[in-house]
Amino acid sequence: MTDDAAEQGPVPFTADDFAARRVRAAKAGDEAGLAGLLLTPGPDLMYFTGYAPVAITERITMLVIPVRGDPTMIVPKLERPDAKNASGVAGLQLVDWSDGSDPYEATARLLAGAGRYAISDSAWAMHLLGLQGRLPESSYVSLTDGLPMLRAVKDAAEVERLAAAGAAADRAYEEILKVRFAGRRETEVAADLAGLLRQFGHSQVDFTVVGSGPNGANPHHEIGERVIEDGDMVVLDFGGLKYGYGSDTTRTVHVGEHTDEEREVHELVVRAQQAGFEGVQPGIQCQDVDRAARAVVTDAGYGEYFIHRTGHGIGTTTHEPPYMVEGETLPVRPGMCFSIEPGIYLPGRFGVRIEDIVTVTSDGLGRRLNETPHEMRIVT
C-alpha cells in the first residue's frame, strides 16, 4: 500500500455539525432582516445537509431555513431515498413532491409567506419565478448579497481540510517539475497535472491551466494544442477538491534559461504576492489586500498589466466569497480562507502569476496553505 493510499482523512462531519450550521444560518438571517434562507443543490445545500443530488435537474430540491421555526427540505419523491441517507439530513424534516403535482405550491407552503428571502446564487431562474408566482408579496436577494459572510469564516475542521488540499496540490507541483515540457502540448502537461492531483488524493479536478509563452498573458487561458517551446514562460494554475474542500495554486516556471526581463517581472510578482500576504490581519477590509499587492505592481510601472482582482474565497468550491478586490469593504476575520494571486500579463508575450491560499489565524497572522517556493523554477 502506498503512503497516499494509507493516508487517513479527517473525521467526517456529523449530523450535529450540519444542524449547528443551520442554527447559525437562521441567526444570521434574522440579524440581516430576512425571513429565511432558500438553499438549492450545489455548495450551499452540501454545506448545510451533506446532500448532493446525483443530477441537478429541473425538478426542484430546496432546503428552507426560516429564521424562526424548524428547517425543512423538499425533494422530488423519486429522490427521497438518496436525500434521506445524506450525512446531514438526520433529524431534518423532509417533504417530497410527485411528478404531475405543483412543486412551487408545495415549496411555497414551507415559507413563512410574505418576506425577504436569501436564495442560493446558483438557483434556477424557473424555480425562483415559480415561487414568486405563488408568493407575489415575497422578495428575494442572492445569498452572496444578503449574507456574504455565511460560509466565508471556516471552523478548525474546515481549515484542516483546506490545508490538506493545499498540501496535495503542493505535492503535485513538485512532481510536475520533473516531467518534460519542451516539445509537448499544453494539453499533455495539463493531463499530467490532473493525474497528479488525483494521485495525491483529489476526488475532483476543477481546472489545470497551462499557459505557455503568449498564452500565459491570458489569465484564464484554456489549455490548447500549442507545443511548448524552449524559452517559454509557463503559467501553471490548478486545483480541485480533496475531502470536499478546495485547492487552488499558481506557480510560473520557465523552459530553459530566462531573460533578464522575464526574471524581473517574475520577481516583481513574487514581491507583490508577499506584500498582499503581509497585509493580512483581522479588521482590515478585503480591498486592503488587493491594494497592498497592486501597489507593488503599479509602483513598478506595470499597473495596466495587472488586470484582475487579487483574490477570492475558497471552501467547498474553489471560488466563493469573499473577494479581495477594490470596493469590497467586508472585514477580514479569523477563519477566512482566500487566495492571494497577483499577476502581470504582457499581451502577445508572456504572463506571470503566483498564488497561495491564505487563512487568517486567531492570533491575527496570516498562514499560507501552500508552501512550495515562489522562485522561478527551470524545467526542461
Short mmCIF file of N, CA and C in Angstrom, two decimals, residues 58 72 78 89 91 109-110 121 145 147 156 165 168 175 192 196 214-215 225 272 284 306 332:
data_model
loop_
_atom_site.label_atom_id
_atom_site.label_comp_id
_atom_site.label_asym_id
_atom_site.label_seq_id
_atom_site.Cartn_x
_atom_site.Cartn_y
_atom_site.Cartn_z
N GLU A 58 -34.31 19.93 -13.58
CA GLU A 58 -35.39 20.91 -13.48
C GLU A 58 -36.32 20.62 -12.30
N THR A 72 -36.79 22.74 6.76
CA THR A 72 -37.40 21.63 6.02
C THR A 72 -36.76 21.56 4.63
N LEU A 78 -39.00 10.73 -6.10
CA LEU A 78 -38.12 9.66 -6.56
C LEU A 78 -36.69 9.81 -6.00
N VAL A 89 -28.74 15.01 6.99
CA VAL A 89 -30.20 15.11 6.90
C VAL A 89 -30.89 14.50 8.11
N GLY A 91 -32.62 14.01 11.35
CA GLY A 91 -33.27 15.00 12.20
C GLY A 91 -33.86 16.17 11.46
N ARG A 109 -45.56 26.54 0.59
CA ARG A 109 -46.18 26.26 1.90
C ARG A 109 -45.13 26.16 3.02
N LEU A 110 -43.87 25.94 2.64
CA LEU A 110 -42.81 25.82 3.64
C LEU A 110 -42.25 27.18 4.05
N ASP A 121 -27.15 31.54 -4.97
CA ASP A 121 -26.79 32.22 -6.22
C ASP A 121 -27.02 31.31 -7.43
N ASP A 145 -25.28 38.42 -1.74
CA ASP A 145 -25.60 39.81 -1.38
C ASP A 145 -26.25 39.90 0.00
N LEU A 147 -26.19 37.56 2.61
CA LEU A 147 -25.37 37.05 3.71
C LEU A 147 -23.98 36.70 3.20
N ALA A 156 -12.22 25.13 12.51
CA ALA A 156 -10.93 24.43 12.50
C ALA A 156 -10.98 23.20 11.61
N ALA A 165 -5.88 19.83 1.25
CA ALA A 165 -6.00 20.02 -0.20
C ALA A 165 -4.82 20.83 -0.72
N ALA A 168 -1.69 18.68 -0.88
CA ALA A 168 -1.74 17.76 -2.02
C ALA A 168 -1.40 18.48 -3.32
N GLU A 175 6.03 17.41 -8.31
CA GLU A 175 6.17 16.30 -9.24
C GLU A 175 6.11 16.76 -10.70
N ASP A 192 -1.06 15.55 -17.17
CA ASP A 192 -0.14 15.11 -16.13
C ASP A 192 -0.52 15.73 -14.78
N LEU A 196 -1.74 13.90 -11.30
CA LEU A 196 -1.02 14.07 -10.03
C LEU A 196 -1.96 14.53 -8.92
N PRO A 214 3.00 33.13 -25.15
CA PRO A 214 1.97 34.19 -25.23
C PRO A 214 0.64 33.79 -24.61
N ASN A 215 0.35 32.49 -24.52
CA ASN A 215 -0.90 32.06 -23.90
C ASN A 215 -0.93 32.41 -22.41
N GLU A 225 -3.64 23.23 -27.89
CA GLU A 225 -2.73 22.31 -28.56
C GLU A 225 -1.38 22.94 -28.88
N ALA A 272 4.90 41.33 -4.96
CA ALA A 272 3.51 41.75 -4.82
C ALA A 272 2.71 40.73 -4.01
N ILE A 284 -8.94 44.51 8.82
CA ILE A 284 -8.79 45.26 7.59
C ILE A 284 -9.94 44.90 6.66
N PHE A 306 -1.89 44.31 -14.68
CA PHE A 306 -2.48 43.50 -13.60
C PHE A 306 -3.98 43.69 -13.74
N VAL A 332 -11.88 41.48 7.13
CA VAL A 332 -11.18 40.22 7.20
C VAL A 332 -11.28 39.69 8.63
#
